[in-house]
mmCIF file of C-alpha atoms and ligand atoms in Angstrom:
data_model
loop_
_atom_site.group_PDB
_atom_site.id
_atom_site.type_symbol
_atom_site.label_atom_id
_atom_site.label_comp_id
_atom_site.label_asym_id
_atom_site.label_seq_id
_atom_site.Cartn_x
_atom_site.Cartn_y
_atom_site.Cartn_z
ATOM 1 C CA MET A 1 -0.060 0.082 -0.079
ATOM 2 C CA ILE A 2 1.368 3.575 -0.799
ATOM 3 C CA ILE A 3 -0.060 6.498 1.410
ATOM 4 C CA ALA A 4 0.457 9.769 -0.033
ATOM 5 C CA ILE A 5 0.346 13.026 2.229
ATOM 6 C CA ASP A 6 0.682 16.417 0.727
ATOM 7 C CA GLY A 7 -0.109 20.046 2.161
ATOM 8 C CA PRO A 8 1.498 23.446 2.848
ATOM 9 C CA ALA A 9 4.349 24.338 4.810
ATOM 10 C CA ALA A 10 4.267 23.026 8.693
ATOM 11 C CA SER A 11 0.999 21.491 8.423
ATOM 12 C CA GLY A 12 2.182 18.424 9.999
ATOM 13 C CA LYS A 13 2.674 16.056 7.021
ATOM 14 C CA GLY A 14 6.126 14.540 8.374
ATOM 15 C CA THR A 15 4.899 14.061 11.804
ATOM 16 C CA LEU A 16 1.584 12.000 10.253
ATOM 17 C CA GLY A 17 3.887 10.385 7.731
ATOM 18 C CA LYS A 18 6.151 9.101 10.354
ATOM 19 C CA ARG A 19 3.515 8.022 12.640
ATOM 20 C CA LEU A 20 1.326 6.279 9.892
ATOM 21 C CA ALA A 21 4.475 4.390 8.767
ATOM 22 C CA LYS A 22 4.986 3.204 12.017
ATOM 23 C CA HIS A 23 1.441 2.114 12.648
ATOM 24 C CA TYR A 24 1.400 0.026 9.408
ATOM 25 C CA GLY A 25 5.037 -0.900 9.553
ATOM 26 C CA TYR A 26 5.891 0.969 6.292
ATOM 27 C CA ARG A 27 8.874 2.962 5.301
ATOM 28 C CA HIS A 28 8.557 6.707 5.320
ATOM 29 C CA LEU A 29 10.101 9.427 3.165
ATOM 30 C CA ASP A 30 9.816 13.146 3.782
ATOM 31 C CA THR A 31 10.458 14.282 0.208
ATOM 32 C CA GLY A 32 10.955 17.992 1.295
ATOM 33 C CA VAL A 33 14.384 16.825 2.491
ATOM 34 C CA LEU A 34 15.442 16.194 -1.283
ATOM 35 C CA TYR A 35 14.564 19.770 -2.250
ATOM 36 C CA ARG A 36 16.013 21.113 0.958
ATOM 37 C CA ALA A 37 19.144 19.288 0.118
ATOM 38 C CA VAL A 38 19.540 20.647 -3.294
ATOM 39 C CA GLY A 39 19.034 24.341 -2.070
ATOM 40 C CA PHE A 40 21.511 23.641 0.988
ATOM 41 C CA ALA A 41 24.036 22.257 -1.552
ATOM 42 C CA LEU A 42 23.877 25.595 -3.512
ATOM 43 C CA ILE A 43 23.954 27.670 -0.387
ATOM 44 C CA GLU A 44 27.088 25.725 0.832
ATOM 45 C CA ARG A 45 28.811 26.466 -2.065
ATOM 46 C CA GLY A 46 27.710 30.252 -2.404
ATOM 47 C CA ILE A 47 25.919 29.318 -5.631
ATOM 48 C CA ASP A 48 22.883 31.623 -6.591
ATOM 49 C CA LEU A 49 19.616 29.838 -6.004
ATOM 50 C CA ASN A 50 18.301 30.777 -9.484
ATOM 51 C CA ASN A 51 21.058 29.127 -11.208
ATOM 52 C CA GLU A 52 19.141 26.238 -12.637
ATOM 53 C CA ILE A 53 22.109 24.343 -14.222
ATOM 54 C CA GLU A 54 23.578 24.117 -10.692
ATOM 55 C CA ALA A 55 20.637 23.237 -9.120
ATOM 56 C CA VAL A 56 19.774 20.365 -11.662
ATOM 57 C CA HIS A 57 23.523 19.271 -11.031
ATOM 58 C CA ALA A 58 23.074 19.147 -7.308
ATOM 59 C CA ALA A 59 19.773 17.133 -7.620
ATOM 60 C CA GLU A 60 21.382 14.705 -9.764
ATOM 61 C CA SER A 61 24.183 14.185 -7.271
ATOM 62 C CA LEU A 62 22.224 13.972 -4.034
ATOM 63 C CA ASP A 63 23.715 11.496 -1.265
ATOM 64 C CA PRO A 64 20.934 10.164 0.753
ATOM 65 C CA GLU A 65 23.376 9.744 3.658
ATOM 66 C CA HIS A 66 23.286 13.437 4.093
ATOM 67 C CA PHE A 67 19.512 13.672 4.424
ATOM 68 C CA GLY A 68 19.862 13.608 8.174
ATOM 69 C CA ASN A 69 21.755 16.905 8.346
ATOM 70 C CA PRO A 70 20.235 19.058 10.931
ATOM 71 C CA ALA A 71 20.967 22.250 8.720
ATOM 72 C CA LEU A 72 18.183 21.074 6.246
ATOM 73 C CA LYS A 73 15.684 21.753 8.781
ATOM 74 C CA THR A 74 16.181 25.490 9.015
ATOM 75 C CA GLN A 75 14.056 28.049 7.457
ATOM 76 C CA GLN A 76 16.744 29.176 5.277
ATOM 77 C CA ALA A 77 16.987 25.672 3.714
ATOM 78 C CA GLY A 78 13.171 25.545 3.437
ATOM 79 C CA ASP A 79 13.264 28.982 1.492
ATOM 80 C CA ALA A 80 16.086 27.460 -0.874
ATOM 81 C CA ALA A 81 13.960 24.425 -1.368
ATOM 82 C CA SER A 82 11.126 26.356 -2.426
ATOM 83 C CA ILE A 83 13.111 28.255 -4.991
ATOM 84 C CA VAL A 84 15.032 25.322 -6.467
ATOM 85 C CA SER A 85 11.916 23.141 -6.520
ATOM 86 C CA ALA A 86 10.291 25.288 -9.021
ATOM 87 C CA PHE A 87 12.647 24.248 -11.774
ATOM 88 C CA PRO A 88 11.032 21.296 -13.715
ATOM 89 C CA ARG A 89 14.365 19.653 -14.236
ATOM 90 C CA VAL A 90 15.203 19.355 -10.617
ATOM 91 C CA ARG A 91 11.965 17.735 -9.953
ATOM 92 C CA GLU A 92 12.549 15.255 -13.006
ATOM 93 C CA ALA A 93 16.062 14.637 -11.560
ATOM 94 C CA LEU A 94 14.319 13.589 -8.097
ATOM 95 C CA LEU A 95 11.349 11.578 -9.340
ATOM 96 C CA ASN A 96 12.821 8.255 -9.816
ATOM 97 C CA PHE A 97 14.180 8.069 -6.310
ATOM 98 C CA GLN A 98 10.827 8.951 -4.844
ATOM 99 C CA ARG A 99 8.763 6.350 -7.162
ATOM 100 C CA HIS A 100 11.320 3.665 -6.430
ATOM 101 C CA PHE A 101 10.897 4.430 -2.601
ATOM 102 C CA ALA A 102 7.322 4.085 -3.112
ATOM 103 C CA GLU A 103 7.220 1.023 -4.862
ATOM 104 C CA GLU A 104 9.488 -0.969 -2.482
ATOM 105 C CA PRO A 105 7.847 -3.488 -0.271
ATOM 106 C CA PRO A 106 6.105 -3.642 2.366
ATOM 107 C CA GLY A 107 4.527 -0.246 1.742
ATOM 108 C CA ALA A 108 5.507 3.379 1.909
ATOM 109 C CA VAL A 109 4.216 6.711 3.167
ATOM 110 C CA LEU A 110 5.588 9.706 1.336
ATOM 111 C CA ASP A 111 4.759 13.252 2.183
ATOM 112 C CA GLY A 112 5.483 16.362 0.177
ATOM 113 C CA ARG A 113 3.631 18.709 -2.124
ATOM 114 C CA ASP A 114 2.815 16.498 -5.363
ATOM 115 C CA ILE A 115 2.791 13.108 -3.976
ATOM 116 C CA GLY A 116 -0.655 12.420 -4.802
ATOM 117 C CA THR A 117 -0.712 14.507 -7.980
ATOM 118 C CA VAL A 118 2.506 13.688 -9.605
ATOM 119 C CA ILE A 119 4.775 11.179 -7.836
ATOM 120 C CA CYS A 120 2.101 8.377 -6.963
ATOM 121 C CA PRO A 121 -1.103 9.438 -8.705
ATOM 122 C CA ASP A 122 -2.100 5.824 -8.070
ATOM 123 C CA ALA A 123 -1.534 5.938 -4.299
ATOM 124 C CA ASP A 124 -3.871 3.924 -2.496
ATOM 125 C CA VAL A 125 -4.754 6.541 -0.082
ATOM 126 C CA LYS A 126 -4.225 10.262 -0.336
ATOM 127 C CA ILE A 127 -4.464 12.651 2.373
ATOM 128 C CA TYR A 128 -4.276 16.597 2.073
ATOM 129 C CA VAL A 129 -3.520 18.088 5.490
ATOM 130 C CA VAL A 130 -4.148 21.730 6.202
ATOM 131 C CA ALA A 131 -3.963 23.743 9.361
ATOM 132 C CA ASP A 132 -4.561 27.543 9.984
ATOM 133 C CA PRO A 133 -1.465 29.362 9.006
ATOM 134 C CA VAL A 134 -1.276 30.863 12.525
ATOM 135 C CA VAL A 135 -1.275 27.554 14.185
ATOM 136 C CA ARG A 136 1.361 26.327 11.605
ATOM 137 C CA ALA A 137 3.436 29.329 12.451
ATOM 138 C CA ARG A 138 3.144 28.732 16.267
ATOM 139 C CA ARG A 139 3.876 25.151 15.919
ATOM 140 C CA ARG A 140 7.084 25.726 13.794
ATOM 141 C CA THR A 141 8.375 28.641 15.898
ATOM 142 C CA LEU A 142 7.930 26.119 19.086
ATOM 143 C CA GLU A 143 10.014 23.598 17.025
ATOM 144 C CA ALA A 144 12.738 26.093 16.216
ATOM 145 C CA LYS A 145 12.827 27.158 19.841
ATOM 146 C CA GLY A 146 12.966 23.706 20.739
ATOM 147 C CA ARG A 147 16.075 23.169 18.839
ATOM 148 C CA GLY A 148 17.624 26.068 20.498
ATOM 149 C CA GLU A 149 17.140 28.562 17.582
ATOM 150 C CA ALA A 150 15.955 32.198 17.925
ATOM 151 C CA ALA A 151 12.543 32.211 16.010
ATOM 152 C CA ASP A 152 9.824 35.065 15.977
ATOM 153 C CA GLU A 153 6.270 33.802 15.257
ATOM 154 C CA ALA A 154 5.268 36.717 13.097
ATOM 155 C CA LEU A 155 8.342 36.307 10.704
ATOM 156 C CA VAL A 156 7.833 32.452 10.585
ATOM 157 C CA LEU A 157 4.319 33.286 9.656
ATOM 158 C CA ALA A 158 5.249 35.603 6.815
ATOM 159 C CA ASP A 159 7.825 32.700 5.540
ATOM 160 C CA ILE A 160 5.191 30.210 5.565
ATOM 161 C CA LEU A 161 2.685 32.255 3.695
ATOM 162 C CA LYS A 162 5.463 33.232 1.046
ATOM 163 C CA ARG A 163 6.395 29.750 0.505
ATOM 164 C CA ASP A 164 2.891 28.474 0.138
ATOM 165 C CA GLU A 165 2.131 31.235 -2.514
ATOM 166 C CA ARG A 166 5.207 30.248 -4.285
ATOM 167 C CA ASP A 167 4.562 26.413 -3.976
ATOM 168 C CA GLN A 168 0.914 26.842 -5.203
ATOM 169 C CA ASN A 169 1.633 29.362 -8.277
ATOM 170 C CA ARG A 170 4.506 27.435 -9.765
ATOM 171 C CA PRO A 171 3.832 26.137 -13.148
ATOM 172 C CA VAL A 172 5.124 22.500 -12.750
ATOM 173 C CA ALA A 173 3.790 20.161 -9.931
ATOM 174 C CA PRO A 174 2.048 22.994 -7.828
ATOM 175 C CA LEU A 175 0.915 22.470 -4.435
ATOM 176 C CA LYS A 176 -2.793 21.325 -4.719
ATOM 177 C CA PRO A 177 -5.017 18.343 -3.348
ATOM 178 C CA ALA A 178 -5.477 15.535 -5.724
ATOM 179 C CA GLU A 179 -8.945 15.066 -6.851
ATOM 180 C CA ASP A 180 -9.364 12.168 -4.892
ATOM 181 C CA ALA A 181 -7.476 13.299 -1.636
ATOM 182 C CA TYR A 182 -9.119 13.373 1.877
ATOM 183 C CA LEU A 183 -8.781 16.623 3.328
ATOM 184 C CA LEU A 184 -7.420 16.559 7.070
ATOM 185 C CA ASP A 185 -7.607 19.784 8.933
ATOM 186 C CA ASN A 186 -5.773 19.278 12.185
ATOM 187 C CA SER A 187 -5.828 23.028 13.378
ATOM 188 C CA ASN A 188 -7.973 22.007 16.382
ATOM 189 C CA LEU A 189 -6.407 18.455 16.828
ATOM 190 C CA ASP A 190 -3.392 17.442 18.858
ATOM 191 C CA ILE A 191 -0.769 15.011 17.343
ATOM 192 C CA GLU A 192 -2.603 12.014 18.451
ATOM 193 C CA GLY A 193 -5.955 13.379 17.307
ATOM 194 C CA GLY A 194 -4.301 13.922 13.747
ATOM 195 C CA VAL A 195 -2.886 10.470 13.748
ATOM 196 C CA ARG A 196 -6.273 8.826 14.513
ATOM 197 C CA ALA A 197 -8.174 10.864 12.045
ATOM 198 C CA ALA A 198 -5.647 9.858 9.227
ATOM 199 C CA ILE A 199 -5.711 6.202 10.441
ATOM 200 C CA ASP A 200 -9.552 6.233 10.039
ATOM 201 C CA ILE A 201 -9.354 7.585 6.578
ATOM 202 C CA VAL A 202 -6.820 4.738 5.664
ATOM 203 C CA GLU A 203 -9.231 2.129 7.391
ATOM 204 C CA ALA A 204 -12.321 3.589 5.688
ATOM 205 C CA VAL A 205 -10.682 3.388 2.444
ATOM 206 C CA ARG A 206 -9.559 -0.258 2.850
ATOM 207 C CA ALA A 207 -13.109 -1.293 4.261
ATOM 208 C CA GLY A 208 -14.615 0.138 1.258
ATOM 209 C CA ARG A 209 -12.033 -1.809 -1.006
ATOM 210 C CA GLN A 210 -13.113 -5.005 0.593
ATOM 211 C CA ARG A 211 -16.731 -4.661 0.126
ATOM 212 C CA VAL A 212 -16.183 -4.079 -3.698
HETATM 213 N N1 ADP B 301 -1.592 18.054 15.370
HETATM 214 C C1 ADP B 301 -0.557 18.757 15.739
HETATM 215 N N2 ADP B 301 -0.787 19.363 17.020
HETATM 216 C C2 ADP B 301 0.269 20.000 17.493
HETATM 217 N N3 ADP B 301 1.501 20.091 16.793
HETATM 218 C C3 ADP B 301 1.607 19.456 15.834
HETATM 219 C C4 ADP B 301 0.598 18.785 15.085
HETATM 220 N N4 ADP B 301 1.070 18.175 13.893
HETATM 221 C C5 ADP B 301 2.364 18.520 13.790
HETATM 222 N N5 ADP B 301 2.696 19.258 14.918
HETATM 223 C C6 ADP B 301 3.977 20.017 15.229
HETATM 224 O O1 ADP B 301 4.118 20.863 14.061
HETATM 225 C C7 ADP B 301 5.534 21.237 13.531
HETATM 226 C C8 ADP B 301 5.330 21.081 12.104
HETATM 227 O O2 ADP B 301 5.052 19.645 11.701
HETATM 228 P P1 ADP B 301 5.692 18.846 10.655
HETATM 229 O O3 ADP B 301 5.233 17.357 10.718
HETATM 230 O O4 ADP B 301 7.201 19.031 10.585
HETATM 231 O O5 ADP B 301 5.171 19.464 9.425
HETATM 232 P P2 ADP B 301 5.328 19.565 7.831
HETATM 233 O O6 ADP B 301 6.011 18.028 7.626
HETATM 234 O O7 ADP B 301 4.188 19.573 7.228
HETATM 235 O O8 ADP B 301 6.353 20.782 7.733
HETATM 236 C C9 ADP B 301 6.273 20.126 14.311
HETATM 237 O O9 ADP B 301 6.853 20.932 15.381
HETATM 238 C C10 ADP B 301 5.245 18.993 14.761
HETATM 239 O O10 ADP B 301 5.759 18.423 16.070
HETATM 240 N N1 CDP B 302 7.360 16.827 -2.740
HETATM 241 C C1 CDP B 302 7.560 18.324 -2.413
HETATM 242 C C2 CDP B 302 8.276 18.568 -1.128
HETATM 243 C C3 CDP B 302 8.957 19.732 -1.102
HETATM 244 N N2 CDP B 302 8.816 20.512 -2.017
HETATM 245 C C4 CDP B 302 9.450 21.897 -1.860
HETATM 246 O O1 CDP B 302 10.435 21.915 -0.704
HETATM 247 C C5 CDP B 302 10.226 23.023 0.162
HETATM 248 C C6 CDP B 302 10.280 22.354 1.539
HETATM 249 O O2 CDP B 302 9.518 21.280 1.804
HETATM 250 P P1 CDP B 302 9.279 20.717 3.280
HETATM 251 O O3 CDP B 302 8.036 19.566 3.181
HETATM 252 O O4 CDP B 302 10.427 20.269 3.724
HETATM 253 O O5 CDP B 302 8.673 21.908 4.016
HETATM 254 P P2 CDP B 302 7.874 22.067 5.423
HETATM 255 O O6 CDP B 302 6.458 21.770 5.107
HETATM 256 O O7 CDP B 302 8.520 20.934 6.203
HETATM 257 O O8 CDP B 302 8.307 23.498 5.804
HETATM 258 C C7 CDP B 302 8.652 23.428 -0.173
HETATM 259 O O9 CDP B 302 8.352 24.571 0.128
HETATM 260 C C8 CDP B 302 8.444 22.879 -1.518
HETATM 261 O O10 CDP B 302 8.762 24.269 -2.369
HETATM 262 C C9 CDP B 302 8.205 20.431 -3.236
HETATM 263 O O11 CDP B 302 8.442 21.065 -4.162
HETATM 264 N N3 CDP B 302 7.743 19.044 -3.487
#
């Protein structure tokens, strides 16, 4: 089974993806890390983020060993990701890695922006996670402070809105729910509540299948 999770910045995709994967014994891929790693590779080498050729080159030479680098979690890496991810050839270079990951047994949960629409259009279950932007900014600020970083909630909110706007309006693989995605608004749910709601969706889809 493939579970696709998409949604805007800091909506809780990764948290949910990890928990669903654990619940079902599947593997989990946070696809945002791929784009963050591309953006970060350019920052590290002092290359302009609008340099498409270098961004494609970085995407083609990513090393999954580096996906755990804590520097990828920063706002700077997120912003860089949002710029380089708009290049169609960067997306193309990362496509096979994601599809292979999705297809390996015993099953996979992938989270990102275009999993249900482009990477895994035939995913068994698609969930589009949303939350009020102010709630998302508060959670992300708490997260950054928890890592010991200085974070201002108003600036985090502005960053989230700017990134969502860019991701929604790019011509290739824009952020949007797949037509057959289930909407999950976790603005008023804690993490456990969000996980339960997601499991309910997966189980409802499975039960529906068994009846056919
Ligand atoms: N339902 C929730 N209630 C409270 N905090 C949440 C909830 N879902 C996620 N979070 C927190 O919000 C922050 C962003 O979640 P994350 O899973 O990283 O989002 P995304 O992968 O969409 O960027 C994290 O600090 C996470 O612990
Ligand atoms: N499948 C994906 C995942 C991320 N991205 C891009 O990468 C950026 C960072 O993604 P992320 O999922 O790590 O961001 P957060 O929601 O964790 O803040 C996004 O703003 C998108 O521009 C994408 O284009 N497609």
